Coordinates of C-alpha atoms in Angstrom, one line a residue:
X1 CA 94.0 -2.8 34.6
X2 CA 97.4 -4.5 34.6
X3 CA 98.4 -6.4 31.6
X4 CA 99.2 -10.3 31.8
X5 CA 102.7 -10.7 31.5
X6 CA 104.7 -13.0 29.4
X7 CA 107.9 -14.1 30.0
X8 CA 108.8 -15.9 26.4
X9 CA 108.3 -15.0 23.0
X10 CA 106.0 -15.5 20.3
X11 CA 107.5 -16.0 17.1
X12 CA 105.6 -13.4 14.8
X13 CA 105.5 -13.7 11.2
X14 CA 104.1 -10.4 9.5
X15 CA 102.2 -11.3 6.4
X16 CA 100.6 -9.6 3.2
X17 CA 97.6 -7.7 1.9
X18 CA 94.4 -7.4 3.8
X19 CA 95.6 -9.6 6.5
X20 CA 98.7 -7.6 7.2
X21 CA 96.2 -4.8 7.6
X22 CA 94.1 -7.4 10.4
X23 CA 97.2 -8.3 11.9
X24 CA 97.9 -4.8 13.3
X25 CA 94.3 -4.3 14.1
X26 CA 94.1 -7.8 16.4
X27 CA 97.4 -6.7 18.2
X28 CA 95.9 -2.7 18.6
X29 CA 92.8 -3.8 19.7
X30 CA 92.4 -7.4 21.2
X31 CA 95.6 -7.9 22.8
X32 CA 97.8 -5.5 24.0
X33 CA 95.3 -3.5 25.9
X34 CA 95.6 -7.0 27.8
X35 CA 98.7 -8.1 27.3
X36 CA 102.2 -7.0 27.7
X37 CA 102.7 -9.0 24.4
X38 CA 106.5 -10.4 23.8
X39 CA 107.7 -11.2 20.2
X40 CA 110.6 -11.8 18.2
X41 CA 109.4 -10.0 14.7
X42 CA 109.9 -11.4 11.2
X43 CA 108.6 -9.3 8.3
X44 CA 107.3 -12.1 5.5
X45 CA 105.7 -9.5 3.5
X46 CA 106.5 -10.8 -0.5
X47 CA 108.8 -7.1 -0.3
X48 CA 111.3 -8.4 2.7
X49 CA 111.2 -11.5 1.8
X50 CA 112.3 -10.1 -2.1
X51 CA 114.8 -7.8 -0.3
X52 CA 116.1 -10.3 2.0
X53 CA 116.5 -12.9 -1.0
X54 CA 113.7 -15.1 1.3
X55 CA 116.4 -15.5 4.3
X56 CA 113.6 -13.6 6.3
X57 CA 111.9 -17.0 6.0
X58 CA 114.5 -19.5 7.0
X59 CA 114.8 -17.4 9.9
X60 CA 111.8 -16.9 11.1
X61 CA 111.6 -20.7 10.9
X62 CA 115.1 -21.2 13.1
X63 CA 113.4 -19.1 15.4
X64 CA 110.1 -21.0 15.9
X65 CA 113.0 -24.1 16.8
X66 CA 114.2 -22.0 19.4
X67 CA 111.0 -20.5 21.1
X68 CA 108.6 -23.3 20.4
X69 CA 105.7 -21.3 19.6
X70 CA 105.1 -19.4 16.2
X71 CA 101.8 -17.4 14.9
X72 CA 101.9 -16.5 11.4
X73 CA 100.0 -13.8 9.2
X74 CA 98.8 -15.1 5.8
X75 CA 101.7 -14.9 2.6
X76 CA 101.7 -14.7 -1.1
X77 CA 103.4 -17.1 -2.7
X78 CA 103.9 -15.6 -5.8
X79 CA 103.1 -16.6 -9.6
X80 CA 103.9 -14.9 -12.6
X81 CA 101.3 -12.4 -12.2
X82 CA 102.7 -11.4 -8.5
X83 CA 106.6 -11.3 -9.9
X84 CA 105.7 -8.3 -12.3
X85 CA 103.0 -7.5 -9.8
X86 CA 105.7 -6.7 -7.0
X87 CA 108.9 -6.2 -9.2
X88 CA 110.6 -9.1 -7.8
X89 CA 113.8 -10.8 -8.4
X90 CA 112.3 -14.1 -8.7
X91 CA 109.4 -16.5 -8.0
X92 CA 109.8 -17.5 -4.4
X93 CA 108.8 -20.9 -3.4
X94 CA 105.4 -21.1 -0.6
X95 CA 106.7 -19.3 2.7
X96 CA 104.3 -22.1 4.3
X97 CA 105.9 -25.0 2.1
X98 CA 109.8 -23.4 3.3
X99 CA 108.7 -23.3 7.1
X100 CA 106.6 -26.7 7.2
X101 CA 109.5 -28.1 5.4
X102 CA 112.3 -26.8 7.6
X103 CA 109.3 -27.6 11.0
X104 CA 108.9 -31.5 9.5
X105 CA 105.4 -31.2 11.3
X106 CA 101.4 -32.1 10.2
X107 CA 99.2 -29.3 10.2
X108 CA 95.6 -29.7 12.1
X109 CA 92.7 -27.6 10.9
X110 CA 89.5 -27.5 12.4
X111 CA 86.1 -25.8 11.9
X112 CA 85.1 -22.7 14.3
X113 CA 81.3 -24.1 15.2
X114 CA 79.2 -20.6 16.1
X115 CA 75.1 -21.4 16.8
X116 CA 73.3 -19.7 14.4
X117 CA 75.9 -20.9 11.4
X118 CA 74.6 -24.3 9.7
X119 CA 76.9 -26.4 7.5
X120 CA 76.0 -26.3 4.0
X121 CA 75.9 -30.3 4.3
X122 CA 73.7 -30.7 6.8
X123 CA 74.5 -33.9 8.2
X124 CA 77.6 -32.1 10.0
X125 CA 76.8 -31.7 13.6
X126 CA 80.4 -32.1 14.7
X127 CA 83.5 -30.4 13.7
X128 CA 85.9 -32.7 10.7
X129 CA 89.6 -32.2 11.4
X130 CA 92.1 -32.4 8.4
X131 CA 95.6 -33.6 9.7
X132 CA 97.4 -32.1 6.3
X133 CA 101.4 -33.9 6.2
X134 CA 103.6 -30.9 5.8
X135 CA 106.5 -31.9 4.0
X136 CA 107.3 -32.9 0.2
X137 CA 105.0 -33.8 -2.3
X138 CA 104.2 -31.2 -5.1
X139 CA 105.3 -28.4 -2.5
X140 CA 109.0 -29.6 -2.6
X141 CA 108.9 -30.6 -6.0
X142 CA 111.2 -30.4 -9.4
X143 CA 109.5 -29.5 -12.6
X144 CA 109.5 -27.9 -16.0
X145 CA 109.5 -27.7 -19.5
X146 CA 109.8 -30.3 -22.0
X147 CA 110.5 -30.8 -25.8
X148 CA 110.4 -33.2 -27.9
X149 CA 112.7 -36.3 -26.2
X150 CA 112.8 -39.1 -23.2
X151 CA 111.9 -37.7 -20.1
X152 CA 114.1 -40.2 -17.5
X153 CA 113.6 -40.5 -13.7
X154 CA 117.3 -42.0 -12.1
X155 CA 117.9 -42.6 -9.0
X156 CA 122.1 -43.2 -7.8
X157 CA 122.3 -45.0 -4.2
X158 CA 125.1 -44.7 -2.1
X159 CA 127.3 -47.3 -3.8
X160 CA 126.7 -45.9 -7.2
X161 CA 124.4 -47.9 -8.5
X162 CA 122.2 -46.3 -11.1
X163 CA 118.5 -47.0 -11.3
X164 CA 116.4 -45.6 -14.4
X165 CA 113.0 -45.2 -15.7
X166 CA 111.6 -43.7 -18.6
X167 CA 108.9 -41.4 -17.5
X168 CA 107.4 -40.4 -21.2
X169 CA 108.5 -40.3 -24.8
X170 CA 107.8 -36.5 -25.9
X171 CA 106.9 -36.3 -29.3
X172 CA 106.3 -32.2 -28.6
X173 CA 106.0 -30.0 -26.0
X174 CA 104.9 -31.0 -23.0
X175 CA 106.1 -30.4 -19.0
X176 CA 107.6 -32.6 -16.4
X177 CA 107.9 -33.1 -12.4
X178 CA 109.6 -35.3 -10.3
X179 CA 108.8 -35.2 -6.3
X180 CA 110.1 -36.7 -3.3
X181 CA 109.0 -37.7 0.5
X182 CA 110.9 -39.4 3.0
X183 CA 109.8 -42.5 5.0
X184 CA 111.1 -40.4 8.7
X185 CA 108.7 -37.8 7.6
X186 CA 105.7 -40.2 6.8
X187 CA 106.3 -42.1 10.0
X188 CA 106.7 -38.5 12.1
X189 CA 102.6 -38.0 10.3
X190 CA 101.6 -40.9 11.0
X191 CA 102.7 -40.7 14.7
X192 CA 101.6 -36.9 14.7
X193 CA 97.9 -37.8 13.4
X194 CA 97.5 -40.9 15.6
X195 CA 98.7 -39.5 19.1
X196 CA 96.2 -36.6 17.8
X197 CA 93.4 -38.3 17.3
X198 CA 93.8 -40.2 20.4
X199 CA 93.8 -36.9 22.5
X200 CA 90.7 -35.4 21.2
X201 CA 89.3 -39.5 21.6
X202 CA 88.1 -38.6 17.3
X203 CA 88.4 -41.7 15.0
X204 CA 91.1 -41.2 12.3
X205 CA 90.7 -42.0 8.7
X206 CA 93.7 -41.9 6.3
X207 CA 92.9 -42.0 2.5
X208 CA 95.5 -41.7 -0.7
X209 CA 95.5 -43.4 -4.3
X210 CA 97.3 -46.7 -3.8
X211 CA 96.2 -48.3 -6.5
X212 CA 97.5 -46.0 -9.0
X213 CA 100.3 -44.3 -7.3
X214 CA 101.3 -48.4 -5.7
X215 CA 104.7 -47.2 -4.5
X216 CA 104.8 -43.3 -3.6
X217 CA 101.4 -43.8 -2.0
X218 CA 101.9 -47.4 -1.2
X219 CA 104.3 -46.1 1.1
X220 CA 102.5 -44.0 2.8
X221 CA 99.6 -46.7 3.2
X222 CA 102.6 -48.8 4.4
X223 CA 104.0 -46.7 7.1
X224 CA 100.9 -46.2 8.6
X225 CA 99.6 -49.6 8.9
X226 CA 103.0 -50.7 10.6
X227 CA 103.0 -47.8 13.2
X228 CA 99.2 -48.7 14.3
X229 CA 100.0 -52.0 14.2
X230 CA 103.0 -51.4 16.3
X231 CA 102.4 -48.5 18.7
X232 CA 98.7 -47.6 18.6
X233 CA 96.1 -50.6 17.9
X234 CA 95.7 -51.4 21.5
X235 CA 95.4 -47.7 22.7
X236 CA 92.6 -47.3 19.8
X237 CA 90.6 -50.3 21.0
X238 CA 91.0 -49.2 24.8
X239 CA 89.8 -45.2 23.5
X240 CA 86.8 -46.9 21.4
X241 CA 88.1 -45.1 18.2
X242 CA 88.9 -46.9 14.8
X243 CA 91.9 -46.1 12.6
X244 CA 90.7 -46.8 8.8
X245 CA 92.8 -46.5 5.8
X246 CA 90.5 -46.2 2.3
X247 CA 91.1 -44.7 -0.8
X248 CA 90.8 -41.0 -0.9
X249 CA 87.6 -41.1 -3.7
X250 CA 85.9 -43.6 -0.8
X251 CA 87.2 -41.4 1.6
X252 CA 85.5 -38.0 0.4
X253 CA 81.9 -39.8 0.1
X254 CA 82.1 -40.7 3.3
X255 CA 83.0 -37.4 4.6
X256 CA 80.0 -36.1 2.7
X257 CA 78.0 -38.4 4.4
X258 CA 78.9 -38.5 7.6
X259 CA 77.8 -36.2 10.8
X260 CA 81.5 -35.4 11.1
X261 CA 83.4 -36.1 14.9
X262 CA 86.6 -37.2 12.5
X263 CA 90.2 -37.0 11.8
X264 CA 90.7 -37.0 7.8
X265 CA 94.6 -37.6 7.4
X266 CA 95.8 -36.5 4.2
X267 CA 98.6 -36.2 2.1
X268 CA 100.2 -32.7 1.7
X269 CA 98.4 -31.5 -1.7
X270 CA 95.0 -33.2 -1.1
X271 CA 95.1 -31.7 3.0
X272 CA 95.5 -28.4 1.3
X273 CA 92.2 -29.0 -1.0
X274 CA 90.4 -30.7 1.1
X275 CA 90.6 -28.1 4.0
X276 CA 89.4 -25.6 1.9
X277 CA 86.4 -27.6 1.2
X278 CA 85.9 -28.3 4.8
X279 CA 86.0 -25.1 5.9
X280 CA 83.7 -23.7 3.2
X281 CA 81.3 -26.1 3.7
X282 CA 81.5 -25.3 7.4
X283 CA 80.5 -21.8 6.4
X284 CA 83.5 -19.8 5.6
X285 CA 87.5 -20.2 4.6
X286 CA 87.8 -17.8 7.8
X287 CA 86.3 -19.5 10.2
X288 CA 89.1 -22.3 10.5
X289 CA 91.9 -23.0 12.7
X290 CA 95.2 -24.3 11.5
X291 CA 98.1 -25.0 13.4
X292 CA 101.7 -27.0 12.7
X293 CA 102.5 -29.7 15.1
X294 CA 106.4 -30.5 15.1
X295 CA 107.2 -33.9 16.2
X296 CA 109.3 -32.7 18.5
X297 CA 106.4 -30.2 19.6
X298 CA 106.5 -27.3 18.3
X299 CA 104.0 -25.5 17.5
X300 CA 102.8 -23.0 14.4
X301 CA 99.8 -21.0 14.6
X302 CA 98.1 -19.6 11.3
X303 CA 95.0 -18.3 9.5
X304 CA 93.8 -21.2 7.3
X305 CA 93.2 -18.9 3.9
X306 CA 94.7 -16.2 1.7
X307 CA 95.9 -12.8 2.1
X308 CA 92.4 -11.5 1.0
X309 CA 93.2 -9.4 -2.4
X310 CA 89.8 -8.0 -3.5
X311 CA 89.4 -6.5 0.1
X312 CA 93.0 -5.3 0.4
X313 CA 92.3 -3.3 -3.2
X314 CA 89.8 -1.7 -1.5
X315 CA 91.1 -0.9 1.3
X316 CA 94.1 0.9 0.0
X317 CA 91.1 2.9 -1.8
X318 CA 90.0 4.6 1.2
X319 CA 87.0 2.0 1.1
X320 CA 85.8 0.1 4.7
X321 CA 85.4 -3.5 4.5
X322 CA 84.0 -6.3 6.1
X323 CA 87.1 -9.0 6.2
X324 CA 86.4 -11.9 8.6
X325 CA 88.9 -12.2 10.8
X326 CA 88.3 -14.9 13.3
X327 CA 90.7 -17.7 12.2
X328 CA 93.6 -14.9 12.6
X329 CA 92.2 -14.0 15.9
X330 CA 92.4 -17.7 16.6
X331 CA 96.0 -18.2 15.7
X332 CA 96.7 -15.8 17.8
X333 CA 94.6 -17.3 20.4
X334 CA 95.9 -20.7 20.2
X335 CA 99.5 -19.2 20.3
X336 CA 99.3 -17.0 23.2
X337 CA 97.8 -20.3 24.8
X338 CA 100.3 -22.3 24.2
X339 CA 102.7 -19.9 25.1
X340 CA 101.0 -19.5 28.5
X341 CA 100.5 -23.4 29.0
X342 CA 104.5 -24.2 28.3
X343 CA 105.4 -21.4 30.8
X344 CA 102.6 -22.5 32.9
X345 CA 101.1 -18.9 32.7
X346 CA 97.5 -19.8 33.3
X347 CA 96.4 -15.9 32.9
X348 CA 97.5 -16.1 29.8
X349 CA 96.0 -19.6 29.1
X350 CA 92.8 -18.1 30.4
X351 CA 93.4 -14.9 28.4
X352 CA 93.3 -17.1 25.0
X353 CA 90.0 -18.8 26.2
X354 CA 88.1 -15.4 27.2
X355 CA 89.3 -13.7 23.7
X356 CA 88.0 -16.9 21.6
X357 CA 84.6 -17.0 23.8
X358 CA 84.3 -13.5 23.1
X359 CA 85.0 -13.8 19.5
X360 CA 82.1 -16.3 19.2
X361 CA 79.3 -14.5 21.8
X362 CA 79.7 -10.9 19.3
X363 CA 78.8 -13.6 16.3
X364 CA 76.0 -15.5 18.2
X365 CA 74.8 -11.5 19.5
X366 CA 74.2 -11.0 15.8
X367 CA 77.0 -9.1 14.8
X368 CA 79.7 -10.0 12.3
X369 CA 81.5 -9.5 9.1
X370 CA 79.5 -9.2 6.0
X371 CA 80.8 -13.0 4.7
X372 CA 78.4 -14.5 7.6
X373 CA 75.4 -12.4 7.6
X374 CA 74.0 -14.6 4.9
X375 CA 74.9 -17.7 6.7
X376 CA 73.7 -17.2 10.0
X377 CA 70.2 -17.8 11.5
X378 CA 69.3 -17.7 14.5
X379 CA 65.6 -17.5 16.6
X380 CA 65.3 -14.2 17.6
X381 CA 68.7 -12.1 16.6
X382 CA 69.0 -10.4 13.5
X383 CA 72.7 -10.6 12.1
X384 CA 74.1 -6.9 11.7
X385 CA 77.2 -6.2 9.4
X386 CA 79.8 -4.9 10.6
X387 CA 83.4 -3.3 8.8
X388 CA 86.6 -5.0 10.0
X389 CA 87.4 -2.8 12.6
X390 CA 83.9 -2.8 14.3
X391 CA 83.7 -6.4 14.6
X392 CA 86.4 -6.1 16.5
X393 CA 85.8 -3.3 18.7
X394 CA 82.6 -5.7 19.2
X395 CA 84.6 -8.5 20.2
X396 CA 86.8 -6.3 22.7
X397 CA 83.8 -5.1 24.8
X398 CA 83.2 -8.5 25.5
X399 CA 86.7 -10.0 26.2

């Protein structure tokens, strides 16, 4: 059989751990077999990105600009534990946080919905997309250590003029942050989440905590309002979608209950919660897509969890496991289809549908990694784990 050709690169960006160990495993045995697969290759294992000082990063980022399409492995972003861990020079900052921030995009995740896998809330019938902002917040943030003294938050504007405010009176120990966002990027969400919303024909709900945080979330609330208002209120009536703003406690009871068909918009901390939750609650942290919209469309393709540790520790035991590794089949997916729909490569647009149907026919067939066996029932199949690697040997039978 002749592979599908490709005439631009994928950005790839090698991660860590267990899903390093996937990552080879999709490419071996779900892709190229099919596909004469084209990347430019950045190593953001925690070592290169120690040896390279994190420039591997930057530059994996700069290169996502120039290609328009990335698909990332999962990182670590390391804590103290991982510094000694690793031996490295210092604590790096979230790869994700560094390319989000350099990207300026929102990140969409969305639930994988296989028959035979029920929510645990069972109202959800339809899938509940978390537009997550990607920029500022706690992930581009200043903090550390206080003693006893005034903490001060000043702000100088371009003439000079010096604004102050005492942020707390220390009487011992204590810490301290100050973060940032900028209106551009807010509007650039807010744009991102509503033309998003209006494609998929979803209502959108946006939620922060304006009435405690009245200007850094105010603004936010602000923004918003004004660009609907502005640019969108007329499309949403002629779609027969509403655009609602609420406070993000009102906002999660309604989620709960709800029967889903929505777009939660949420600031960059709480979109990285709440996603988590979302996809749990779905059935599993792997069985999520994620991908980074640029304003200027661009587009970033990732797993939506963690590098999977317990497994990995295993693994490098000599022991098989059962790793799900669906949403990292789907970045890839949804990268080699975008790929294929900006070169207007429908073969490989096609390619990316038959490898996601075929992901989700071995699951509704019964067979699957061991994290969905307990999930999944079905009338008249009986779910069969599978290791890693047998899942997707599974999967390519059917591709």
């Amino acid at each position: 059989m002749e592979k599908i050709k490709m005439t631009t690169p994928l950005v790839e960006m090698d991660g860590d751990e267990m899903t390093r160990i996937l990552w080879q495993w999709i490419k071996d045995i779900l892709i190229c077999p099919f596909v004469d697969l084209k990347t430019e290759y950045y190593d953001l294992g925690l070592k290169n990105r120690d040896l390279t000082d994190d420039k591997v990063t930057s530059d994996s980022a700069i290169a996502t600009k120039k290609y328009g399409v990335a698909v990332k492995c999962a990182t670590i972003t390391p804590n103290a534990q991982r510094v000694e861990e690793y031996s490295l020079k210092k604590m790096y900052k979230s790869p994700n946080g560094t390319i989000r921030a350099m990207l300026d995009g929102t990140v969409f995740r969305a639930p994988i919905i296989v028959d035979g896998i029920t929510p645990y809330i069972p109202t959800w019938k339809k899938p509940i997309v978390i537009a997550r902002h990607a920029y500022g917040d706690v992930y581009k943030a200043v903090d550390g250590k206080a003693g006893v003294g005034k903490a001060v938050l000043s702000y100088k504007d371009e003439n000079g003029a010096l604004v102050e405010k005492e942020v707390f009176d220390f009487k011992d120990g204590g810490v301290v942050m100050a973060m940032h966002n900028t209106d551009k990027s807010i509007e650039s969400f807010a744009r991102a989440c509503f033309n998003y919303a209006l494609s998929m024909r979803l209502p959108l709900w946006f939620s922060t905590k304006d009435t405690i945080s009245k200007v850094y979330d105010g603004d936010f609330k602000t923004i918003f309002e004004s660009v609907y208002q502005n640019d969108y209120k007329e499309k949403f009536e002629k779609a027969g979608i509403e655009y609602m703003y609420t406070l993000i406690d009102d906002v999660v009871a309604r989620i709960v209950r709800s029967e889903g068909g929505i777009v939660w918009a949420c600031k960059n901390y709480d979109g990285d919660v709440m996603s988590d939750m979302v996809a749990t609650a779905y059935g599993s942290l792997a069985m999520m897509t994620s991908v980074l919209v640029s304003p200027d469309g661009i587009y970033e393709y990732e797993a939506a969890h963690g590098t999977v540790t317990r497994h990995y520790y295993k693994y490098i035991k000599g022991e098989e496991t059962s790793t799900n590794p669906v949403a990292t089949i789907f970045a890839w997916s949804g990268a080699l289809r975008k790929r294929g729909e900006l070169d207007k490569n429908s073969e490989l647009m096609d390619f990316a549908d038959r490898l996601e149907k075929a992901t989700i026919t071995t699951i509704e067939s019964g067979e699957m990694t061991g994290d969905l066996v307990g999930l999944f029932k079905k009338d008249g199949v009986t779910p069969k784990k599978l290791c890693s690697k047998e899942f997707l040997q599974a999967i390519a039978t059917r591709i």
